[in-house]
Coordinates of C-alpha atoms in Angstrom, one line a residue:
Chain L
X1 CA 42.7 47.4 82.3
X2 CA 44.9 46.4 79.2
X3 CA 48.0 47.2 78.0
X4 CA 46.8 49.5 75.9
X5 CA 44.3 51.7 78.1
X6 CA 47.0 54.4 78.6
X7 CA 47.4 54.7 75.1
X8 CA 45.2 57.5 72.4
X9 CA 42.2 56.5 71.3
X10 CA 41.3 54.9 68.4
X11 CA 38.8 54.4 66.3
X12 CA 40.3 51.3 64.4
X13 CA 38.8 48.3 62.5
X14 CA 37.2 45.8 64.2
X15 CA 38.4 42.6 64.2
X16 CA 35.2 40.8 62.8
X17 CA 35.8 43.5 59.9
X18 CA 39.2 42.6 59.3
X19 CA 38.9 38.6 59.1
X20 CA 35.8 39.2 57.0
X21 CA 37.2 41.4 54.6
X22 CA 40.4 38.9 54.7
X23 CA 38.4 35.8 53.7
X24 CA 36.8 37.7 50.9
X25 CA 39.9 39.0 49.9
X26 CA 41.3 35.1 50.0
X27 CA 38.1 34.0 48.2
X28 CA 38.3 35.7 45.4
X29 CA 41.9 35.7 45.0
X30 CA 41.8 31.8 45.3
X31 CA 38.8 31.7 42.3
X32 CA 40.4 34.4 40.0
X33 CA 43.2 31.9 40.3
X34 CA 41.4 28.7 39.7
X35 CA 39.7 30.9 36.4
X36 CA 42.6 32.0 34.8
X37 CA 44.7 28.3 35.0
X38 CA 42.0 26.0 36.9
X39 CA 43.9 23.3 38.8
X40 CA 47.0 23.2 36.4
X41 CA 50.3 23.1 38.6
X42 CA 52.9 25.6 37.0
X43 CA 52.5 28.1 34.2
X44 CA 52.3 28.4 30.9
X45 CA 55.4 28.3 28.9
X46 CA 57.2 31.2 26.6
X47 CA 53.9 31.9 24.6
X48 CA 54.5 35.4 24.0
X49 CA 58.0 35.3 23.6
X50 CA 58.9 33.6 20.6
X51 CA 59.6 36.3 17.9
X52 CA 61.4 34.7 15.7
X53 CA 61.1 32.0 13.1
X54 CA 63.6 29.8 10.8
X55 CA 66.2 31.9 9.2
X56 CA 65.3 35.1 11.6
X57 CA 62.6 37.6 10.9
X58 CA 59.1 37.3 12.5
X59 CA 56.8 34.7 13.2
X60 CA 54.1 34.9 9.5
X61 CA 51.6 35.3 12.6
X62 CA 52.6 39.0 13.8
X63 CA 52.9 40.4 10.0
X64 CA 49.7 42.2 10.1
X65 CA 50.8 43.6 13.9
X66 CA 47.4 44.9 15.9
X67 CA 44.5 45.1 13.3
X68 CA 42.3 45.8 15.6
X69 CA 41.6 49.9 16.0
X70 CA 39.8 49.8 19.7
X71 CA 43.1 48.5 21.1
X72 CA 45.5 50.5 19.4
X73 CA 43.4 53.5 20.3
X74 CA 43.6 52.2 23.9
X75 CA 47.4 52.1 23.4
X76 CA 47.7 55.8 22.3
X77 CA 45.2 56.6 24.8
X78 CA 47.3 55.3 27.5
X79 CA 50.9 56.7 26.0
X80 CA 48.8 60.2 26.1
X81 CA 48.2 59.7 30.1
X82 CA 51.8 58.5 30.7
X83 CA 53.1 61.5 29.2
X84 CA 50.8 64.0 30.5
X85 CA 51.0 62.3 34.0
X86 CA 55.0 62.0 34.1
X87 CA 54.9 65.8 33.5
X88 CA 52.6 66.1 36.3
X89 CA 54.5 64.3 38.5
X90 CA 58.0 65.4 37.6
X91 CA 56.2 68.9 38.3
X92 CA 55.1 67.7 41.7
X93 CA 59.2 65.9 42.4
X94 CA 60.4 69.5 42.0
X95 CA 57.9 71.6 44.1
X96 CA 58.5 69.0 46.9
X97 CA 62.2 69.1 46.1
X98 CA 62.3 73.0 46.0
X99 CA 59.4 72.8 49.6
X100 CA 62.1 70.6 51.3
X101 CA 65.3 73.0 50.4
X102 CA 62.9 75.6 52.1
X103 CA 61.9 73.7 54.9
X104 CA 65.5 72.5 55.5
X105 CA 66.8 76.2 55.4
X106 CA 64.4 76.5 58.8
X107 CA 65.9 73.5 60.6
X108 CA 69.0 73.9 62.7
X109 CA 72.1 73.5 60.9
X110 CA 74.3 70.0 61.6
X111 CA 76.8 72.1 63.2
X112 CA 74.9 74.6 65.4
X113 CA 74.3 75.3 68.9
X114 CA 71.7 72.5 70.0
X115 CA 70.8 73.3 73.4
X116 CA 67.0 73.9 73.1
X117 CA 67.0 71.5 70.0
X118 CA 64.7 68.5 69.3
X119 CA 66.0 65.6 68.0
X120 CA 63.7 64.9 64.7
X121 CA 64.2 60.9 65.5
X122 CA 63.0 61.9 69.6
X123 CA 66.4 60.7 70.1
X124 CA 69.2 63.3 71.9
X125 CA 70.3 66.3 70.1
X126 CA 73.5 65.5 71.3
X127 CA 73.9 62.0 70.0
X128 CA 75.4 63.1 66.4
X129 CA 74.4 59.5 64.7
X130 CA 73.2 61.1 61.8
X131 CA 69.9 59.5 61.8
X132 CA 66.7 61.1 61.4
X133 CA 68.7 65.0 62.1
X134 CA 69.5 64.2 65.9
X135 CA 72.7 64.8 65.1
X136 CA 75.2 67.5 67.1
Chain V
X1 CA 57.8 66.7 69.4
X2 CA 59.5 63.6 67.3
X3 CA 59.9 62.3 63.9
X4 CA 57.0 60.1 64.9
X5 CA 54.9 63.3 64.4
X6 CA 50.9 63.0 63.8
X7 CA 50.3 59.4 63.1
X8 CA 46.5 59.0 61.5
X9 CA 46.4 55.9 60.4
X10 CA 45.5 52.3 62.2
X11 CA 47.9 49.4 63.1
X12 CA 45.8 47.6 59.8
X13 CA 46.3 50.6 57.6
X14 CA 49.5 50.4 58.3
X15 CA 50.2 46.5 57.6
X16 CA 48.1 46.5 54.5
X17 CA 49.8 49.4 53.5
X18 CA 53.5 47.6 53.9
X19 CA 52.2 44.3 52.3
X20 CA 50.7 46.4 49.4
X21 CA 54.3 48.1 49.0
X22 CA 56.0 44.7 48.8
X23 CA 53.7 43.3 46.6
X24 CA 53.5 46.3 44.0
X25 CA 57.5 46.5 44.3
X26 CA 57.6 42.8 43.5
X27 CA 55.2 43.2 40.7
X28 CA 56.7 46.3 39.1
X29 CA 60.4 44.1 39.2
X30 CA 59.5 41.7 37.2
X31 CA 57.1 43.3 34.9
X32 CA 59.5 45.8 33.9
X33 CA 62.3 43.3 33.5
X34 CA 60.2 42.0 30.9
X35 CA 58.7 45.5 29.2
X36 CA 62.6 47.1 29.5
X37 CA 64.3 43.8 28.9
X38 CA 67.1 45.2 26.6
X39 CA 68.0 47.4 29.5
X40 CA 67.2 45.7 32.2
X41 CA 68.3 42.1 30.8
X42 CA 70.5 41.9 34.4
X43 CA 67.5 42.0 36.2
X44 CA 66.0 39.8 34.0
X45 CA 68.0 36.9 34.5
X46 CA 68.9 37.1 38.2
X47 CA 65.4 36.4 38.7
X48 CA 65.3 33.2 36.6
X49 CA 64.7 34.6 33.4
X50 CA 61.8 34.6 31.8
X51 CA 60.2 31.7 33.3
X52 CA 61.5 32.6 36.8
X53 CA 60.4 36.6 36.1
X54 CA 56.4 35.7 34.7
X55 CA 56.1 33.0 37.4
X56 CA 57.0 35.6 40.3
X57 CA 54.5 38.1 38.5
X58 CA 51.8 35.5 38.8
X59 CA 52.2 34.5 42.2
X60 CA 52.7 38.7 43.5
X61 CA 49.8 39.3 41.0
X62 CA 47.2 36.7 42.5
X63 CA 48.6 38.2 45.9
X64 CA 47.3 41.8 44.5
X65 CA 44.3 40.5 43.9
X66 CA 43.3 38.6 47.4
X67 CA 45.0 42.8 49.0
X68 CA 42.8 45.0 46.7
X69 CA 39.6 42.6 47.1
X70 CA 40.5 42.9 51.3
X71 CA 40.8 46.5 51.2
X72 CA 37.4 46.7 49.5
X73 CA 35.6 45.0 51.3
X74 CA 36.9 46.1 54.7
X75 CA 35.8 50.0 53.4
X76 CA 32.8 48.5 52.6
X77 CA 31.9 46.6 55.7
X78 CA 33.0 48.6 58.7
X79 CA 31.9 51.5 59.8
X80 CA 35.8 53.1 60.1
X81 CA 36.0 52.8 56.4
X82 CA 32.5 54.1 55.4
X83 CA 33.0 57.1 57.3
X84 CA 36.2 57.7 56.2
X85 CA 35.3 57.5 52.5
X86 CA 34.4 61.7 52.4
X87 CA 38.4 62.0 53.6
X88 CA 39.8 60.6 50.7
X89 CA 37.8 62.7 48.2
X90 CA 39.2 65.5 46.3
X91 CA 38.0 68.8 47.9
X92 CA 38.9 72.8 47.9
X93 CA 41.5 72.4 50.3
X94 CA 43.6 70.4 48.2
X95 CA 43.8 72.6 45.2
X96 CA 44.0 75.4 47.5
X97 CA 47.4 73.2 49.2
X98 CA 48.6 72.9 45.8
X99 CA 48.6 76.8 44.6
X100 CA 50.1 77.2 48.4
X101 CA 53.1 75.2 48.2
X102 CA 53.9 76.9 44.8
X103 CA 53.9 80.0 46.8
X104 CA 55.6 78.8 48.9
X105 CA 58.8 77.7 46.7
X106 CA 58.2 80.9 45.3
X107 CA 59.0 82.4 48.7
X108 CA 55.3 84.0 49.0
X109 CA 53.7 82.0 51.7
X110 CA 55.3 81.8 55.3
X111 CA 54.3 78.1 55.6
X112 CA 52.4 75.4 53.7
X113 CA 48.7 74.7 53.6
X114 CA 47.5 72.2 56.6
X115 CA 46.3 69.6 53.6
X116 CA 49.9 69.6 52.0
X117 CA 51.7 69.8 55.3
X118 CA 53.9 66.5 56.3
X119 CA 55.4 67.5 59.0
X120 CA 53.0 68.9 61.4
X121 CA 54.3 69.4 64.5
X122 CA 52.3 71.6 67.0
X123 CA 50.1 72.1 64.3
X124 CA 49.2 68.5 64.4
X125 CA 45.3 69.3 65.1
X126 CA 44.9 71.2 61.8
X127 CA 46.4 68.5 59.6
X128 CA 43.5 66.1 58.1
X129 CA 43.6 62.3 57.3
X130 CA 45.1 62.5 53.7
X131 CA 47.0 65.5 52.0
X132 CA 46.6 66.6 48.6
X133 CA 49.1 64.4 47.4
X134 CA 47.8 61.4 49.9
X135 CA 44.5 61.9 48.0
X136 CA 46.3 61.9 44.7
X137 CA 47.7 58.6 45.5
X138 CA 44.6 56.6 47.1
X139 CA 42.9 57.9 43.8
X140 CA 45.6 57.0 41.1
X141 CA 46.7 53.6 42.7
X142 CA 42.9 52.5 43.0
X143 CA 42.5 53.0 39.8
X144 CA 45.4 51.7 38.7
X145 CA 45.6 48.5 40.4
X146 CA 42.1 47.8 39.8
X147 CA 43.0 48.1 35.9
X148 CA 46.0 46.2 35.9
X149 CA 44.7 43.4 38.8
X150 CA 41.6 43.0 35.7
X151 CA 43.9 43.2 32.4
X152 CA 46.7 40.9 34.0
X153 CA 44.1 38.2 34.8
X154 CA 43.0 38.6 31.7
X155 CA 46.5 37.7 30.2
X156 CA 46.8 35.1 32.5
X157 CA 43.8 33.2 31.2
X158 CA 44.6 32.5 27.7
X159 CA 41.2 31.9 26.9
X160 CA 40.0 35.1 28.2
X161 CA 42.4 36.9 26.1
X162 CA 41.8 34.7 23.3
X163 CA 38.3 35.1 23.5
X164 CA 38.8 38.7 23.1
X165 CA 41.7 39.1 20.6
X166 CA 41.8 36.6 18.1
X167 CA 45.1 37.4 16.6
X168 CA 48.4 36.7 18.9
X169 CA 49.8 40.4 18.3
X170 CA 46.0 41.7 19.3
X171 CA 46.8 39.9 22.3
X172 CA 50.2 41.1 22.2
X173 CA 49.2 44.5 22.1
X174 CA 46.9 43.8 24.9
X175 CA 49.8 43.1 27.0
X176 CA 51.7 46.4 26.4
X177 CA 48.6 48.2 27.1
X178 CA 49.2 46.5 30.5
X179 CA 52.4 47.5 30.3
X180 CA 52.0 51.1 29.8
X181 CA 49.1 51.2 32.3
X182 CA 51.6 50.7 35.1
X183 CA 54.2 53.1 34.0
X184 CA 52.1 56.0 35.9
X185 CA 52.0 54.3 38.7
X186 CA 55.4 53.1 38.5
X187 CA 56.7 56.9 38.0
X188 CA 53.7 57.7 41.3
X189 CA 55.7 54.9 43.3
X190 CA 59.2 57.0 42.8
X191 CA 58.0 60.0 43.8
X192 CA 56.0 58.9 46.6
X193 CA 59.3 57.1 47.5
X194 CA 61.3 60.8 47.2
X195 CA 58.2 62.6 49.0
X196 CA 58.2 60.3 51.9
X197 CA 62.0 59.5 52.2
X198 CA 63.5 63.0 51.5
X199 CA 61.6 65.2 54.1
X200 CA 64.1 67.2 55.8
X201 CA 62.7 66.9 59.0
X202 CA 61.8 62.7 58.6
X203 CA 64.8 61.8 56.7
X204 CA 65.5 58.7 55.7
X205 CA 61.4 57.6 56.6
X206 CA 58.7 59.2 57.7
X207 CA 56.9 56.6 59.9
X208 CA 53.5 57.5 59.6
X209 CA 52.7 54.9 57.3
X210 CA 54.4 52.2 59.2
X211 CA 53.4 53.4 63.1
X212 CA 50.1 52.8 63.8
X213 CA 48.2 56.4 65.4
X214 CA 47.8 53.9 68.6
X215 CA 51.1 54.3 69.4
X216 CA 52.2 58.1 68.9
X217 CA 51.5 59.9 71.7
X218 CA 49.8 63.0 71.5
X219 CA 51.0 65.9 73.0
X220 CA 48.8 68.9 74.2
X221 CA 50.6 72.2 75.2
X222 CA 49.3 73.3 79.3
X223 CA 48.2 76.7 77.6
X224 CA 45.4 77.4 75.1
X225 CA 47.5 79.4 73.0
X226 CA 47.6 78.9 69.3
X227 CA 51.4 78.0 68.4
X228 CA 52.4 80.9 65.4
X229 CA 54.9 77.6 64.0
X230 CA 54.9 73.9 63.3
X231 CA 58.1 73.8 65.6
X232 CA 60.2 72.6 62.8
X233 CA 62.7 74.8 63.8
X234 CA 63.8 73.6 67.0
X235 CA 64.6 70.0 64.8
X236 CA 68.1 69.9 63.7
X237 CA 68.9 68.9 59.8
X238 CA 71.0 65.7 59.5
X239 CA 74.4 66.3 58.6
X240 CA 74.0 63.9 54.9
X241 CA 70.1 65.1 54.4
X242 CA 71.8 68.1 51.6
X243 CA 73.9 65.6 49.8
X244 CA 71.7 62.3 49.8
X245 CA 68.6 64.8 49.0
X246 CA 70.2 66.1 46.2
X247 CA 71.6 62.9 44.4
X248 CA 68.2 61.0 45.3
X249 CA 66.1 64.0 43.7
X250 CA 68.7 63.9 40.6
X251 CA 67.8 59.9 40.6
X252 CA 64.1 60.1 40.8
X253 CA 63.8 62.6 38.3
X254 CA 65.8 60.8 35.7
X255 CA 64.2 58.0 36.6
X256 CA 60.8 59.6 36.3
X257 CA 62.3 60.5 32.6
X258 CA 63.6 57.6 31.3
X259 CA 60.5 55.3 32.3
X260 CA 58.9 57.3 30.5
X261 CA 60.9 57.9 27.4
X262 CA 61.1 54.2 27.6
X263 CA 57.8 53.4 27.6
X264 CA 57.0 55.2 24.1
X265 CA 60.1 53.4 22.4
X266 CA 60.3 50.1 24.2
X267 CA 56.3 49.7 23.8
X268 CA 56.3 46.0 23.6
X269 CA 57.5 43.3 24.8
X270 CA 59.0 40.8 22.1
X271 CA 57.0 43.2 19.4
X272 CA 55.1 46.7 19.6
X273 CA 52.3 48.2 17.9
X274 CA 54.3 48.9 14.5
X275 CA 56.4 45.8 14.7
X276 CA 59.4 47.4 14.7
X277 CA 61.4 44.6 16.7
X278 CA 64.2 45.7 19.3
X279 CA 62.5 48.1 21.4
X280 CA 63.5 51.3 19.7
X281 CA 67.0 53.3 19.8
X282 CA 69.1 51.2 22.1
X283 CA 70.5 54.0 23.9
X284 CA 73.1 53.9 26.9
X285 CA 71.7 56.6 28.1
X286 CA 68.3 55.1 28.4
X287 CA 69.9 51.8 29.9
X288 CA 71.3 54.0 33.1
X289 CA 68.2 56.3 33.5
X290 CA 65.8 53.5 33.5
X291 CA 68.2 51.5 35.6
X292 CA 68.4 54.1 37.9
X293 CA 64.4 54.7 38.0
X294 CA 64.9 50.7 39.6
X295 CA 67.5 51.7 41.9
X296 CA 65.0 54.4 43.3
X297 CA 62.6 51.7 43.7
X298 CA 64.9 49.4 45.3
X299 CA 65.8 52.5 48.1
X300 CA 61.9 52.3 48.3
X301 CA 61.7 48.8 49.1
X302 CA 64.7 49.2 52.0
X303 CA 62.5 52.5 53.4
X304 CA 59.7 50.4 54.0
X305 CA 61.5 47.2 55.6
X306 CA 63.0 50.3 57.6
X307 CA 60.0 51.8 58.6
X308 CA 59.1 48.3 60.2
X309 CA 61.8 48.0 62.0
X310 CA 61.2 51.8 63.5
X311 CA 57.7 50.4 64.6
X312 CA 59.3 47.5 66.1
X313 CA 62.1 49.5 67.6
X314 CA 58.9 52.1 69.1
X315 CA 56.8 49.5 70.1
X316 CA 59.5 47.8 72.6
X317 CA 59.9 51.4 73.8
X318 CA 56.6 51.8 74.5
X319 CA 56.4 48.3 76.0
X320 CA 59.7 49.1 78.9
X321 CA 57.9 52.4 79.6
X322 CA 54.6 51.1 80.2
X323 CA 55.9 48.3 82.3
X324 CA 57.2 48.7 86.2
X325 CA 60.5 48.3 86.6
X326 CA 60.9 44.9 87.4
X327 CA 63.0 43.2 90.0
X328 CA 65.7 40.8 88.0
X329 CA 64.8 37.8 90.1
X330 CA 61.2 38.2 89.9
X331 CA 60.3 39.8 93.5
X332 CA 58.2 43.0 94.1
X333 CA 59.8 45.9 92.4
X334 CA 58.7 48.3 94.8
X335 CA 60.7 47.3 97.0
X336 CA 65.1 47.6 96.7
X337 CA 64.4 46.8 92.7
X338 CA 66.0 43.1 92.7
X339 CA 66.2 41.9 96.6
X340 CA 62.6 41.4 97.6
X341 CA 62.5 42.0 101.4
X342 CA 59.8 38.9 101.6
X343 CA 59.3 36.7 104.2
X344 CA 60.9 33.6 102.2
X345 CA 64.1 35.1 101.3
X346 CA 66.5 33.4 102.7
X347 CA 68.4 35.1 106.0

């Protein structure tokens, strides 16, 4: 019997699966590395941040900005998803928000009578450390 | 009944999902610092400027890479994963979870829907794998990281970019299309952070994502009945839940906000699409909200250090219960508990 035989069952991930899946996961990591720098030791230096040129002003290299119209259709395309997203999830913040204030107003009050209370933490009800609503 | 609640997931799910949280908090430090440099110049140089900040985004990055390629492949190879790959797909349910928990804000539904439910209590059985917003989150982050793992290598290798965009603001533009591509996950990460660390009845942490299903124990009531209630009213609230809910909400919104007002003025990092250098209107107001957006990451970061430490904390417990009591000087416990009444003992 091991340690664990008194325990739920579960239906986990092998260990074979998981040192597999870790040596891929190493593998590639190790050869997208050696693809993007090879065997170079450090990185490269500030080549996207140098804006400026003699006497201020922009580099003659960025005057013509992005010509290219597949990108800067990407770029709008991705601006339209951060917006419409970020309203999504703002929407989603305040119906948990609003769910919580709700589910809060069905908890046991700090204050009140705790004698048939369950500490949220599975701590004591009566221990008041303020952790996890265990709390007197 | 405890905070631990109705743990799902494995004691791997639960390790790659605190290693992923590091990593993608790492990653979203530095690459900000650099896309919101003029407000979060601070940030910028405590981690060693630019140099210090691109190198750390590198070395987090390649990490990504080797945690997304892992995940993969375990789904793919064990028979845990394939099977539970009809879980995390979108399904009635979850829309129906959604129009419920609108109703019940609204005050017209008694209790939420099993697939948006966090804390389930006796209800537990009813609850599946993933909620609605789970789901949401496996699907957006997949994508996501996938995305910016790709278009980060290819920014990495010069000559990959190079071979694509011949012109250095084409490949400048390339890199605020990374950029922007992280800013929905990076406003995601906030409120998963508020969802997750604002529950009344888990405050500060829910531990499901850090306590592996193997060690919550599962509790059956002696009768058949159907419970009418989760139980959530026999927990009492913490006495700071009202006030640290309310100025972590206010945070995560303007967070949410400012990110993203951010991202349409401060598009490029040194130069955006219309070369209009400085990152739009340098606003103080921008400066805070976005700041703050950081500072609700940062809370993020301590959760999940925190929800370690409650596994550790649960895992010892389980450990003293399990064992017998031990004598202190090694003998049989059954006997006196600490004076063995052996033969050797000395008389």
């Amino acid at each position: 019997m091991t340690d664990r035989d008194d325990l739920p069952d579960v239906n986990g991930y092998s260990r074979a699966s998981v040192l597999i899946s870790a040596v891929v996961g190493l593998a590639v990591a190790g050869l997208s590395l050696f693809w993007a720098q090879g065997f170079r030791v450090g990185y490269e230096s500030l080549y996207r941040v140098n804006p400026s040129v003699e006497g201020g002003g922009i580099g003659s290299d960025w005057v013509f900005g992005n010509t290219i119209p597949a990108l800067d259709f990407l770029i709008a395309l991705i601006h339209a998803a951060d917006v419409i997203m970020g309203a999504f999830i703002l929407v989603m913040v305040f119906i948990h928000w609003a769910a919580f204030q709700r589910l809060a107003g069905q908890m046991r009050d700090p204050g009140e009578d705790v004698s048939e209370a369950v500490a949220a933490d599975g701590g004591s009800p009566t221990g008041g450390d303020g952790q996890g609503g265990d709390s007197a | 009944m405890s905070n631990l609640d109705h743990g799902k997931f494995t004691r791997v799910t639960t390790l790659f999902h605190s290693l992923l949280g590091l990593d993608v908090f790492l990653l979203f430090f530095t690459g900000y610092a650099i896309m919101f440099n003029d407000e979060l110049w601070w940030m910028l140089t405590l981690m060693g400027g630019a140099s210090g900040v691109t190198a750390i985004h590198r070395i987090t990055g390649i990490g990504l890479v080797a945690l997304v390629v892992f995940w993969i492949t375990l789904q793919l190879i064990s028979s845990t994963g394939r099977s539970n790959f009809s879980k995390i797909l979108p399904a009635k349910d979850d829309i129906d979870a959604f129009i419920q928990d609108i109703q019940f804000v609204l005050g017209r539904a008694d209790e939420r829907h099993p697939s948006a439910r966090q804390f389930a209590g006796y209800k537990a059985d009813e609850v599946p794998l993933l909620s609605y917003i789970g789901k949401g989150v496996v699907a957006i982050f997949s994508i996501e990281l996938t995305l910016l793992a790709i278009s980060g290598l290819l920014i990495w290798s010069k000559t990959g970019l190079a071979a694509m965009f011949q012109t250095k603001a084409a490949a400048m533009a390339f890199v605020t299309f990374h950029g922007l591509l992280g800013v929905i996950m990076l406003m995601g990460v906030m409120f998963h952070v508020f969802e997750h660390g604002m529950h009344p009845a888990f405050y500060p942490v829910e531990t499901k994502a850090f306590i592996p299903r193997s060690m919550v124990p599962e509790h059956h009531s002696e009768d058949d009945e159907e419970p009418d209630t989760t139980g959530i009213e026999r927990l009492s609230l913490s006495p700071s839940w009202r006030s640290v809910s309310t100025i972590f909400g206010a945070m995560t919104v303007i967070g949410i906000v400012s990110v993203l007002i951010g991202s349409i003025f401060d598009e490029g990092y040194p130069v955006p699409r219309e070369l209009a250098i400085g990152g739009g209107p340098s606003s103080i107001l921008l400066t805070i909200g976005i700041n703050l957006g950081m500072v609700v990451l940062g809370v993020g970061l301590v959760l999940s250090m925190y929800g370690n430490v409650l596994r550790i904390r649960w895992e010892q417990q389980l450990e003293e219960e399990r064992e017998p009591p031990a004598a202190a000087d090694g003998g049989e416990p059954q006997t006196d508990g600490g004076q063995p009444e052996s033969d050797d003992t000395e008389n």
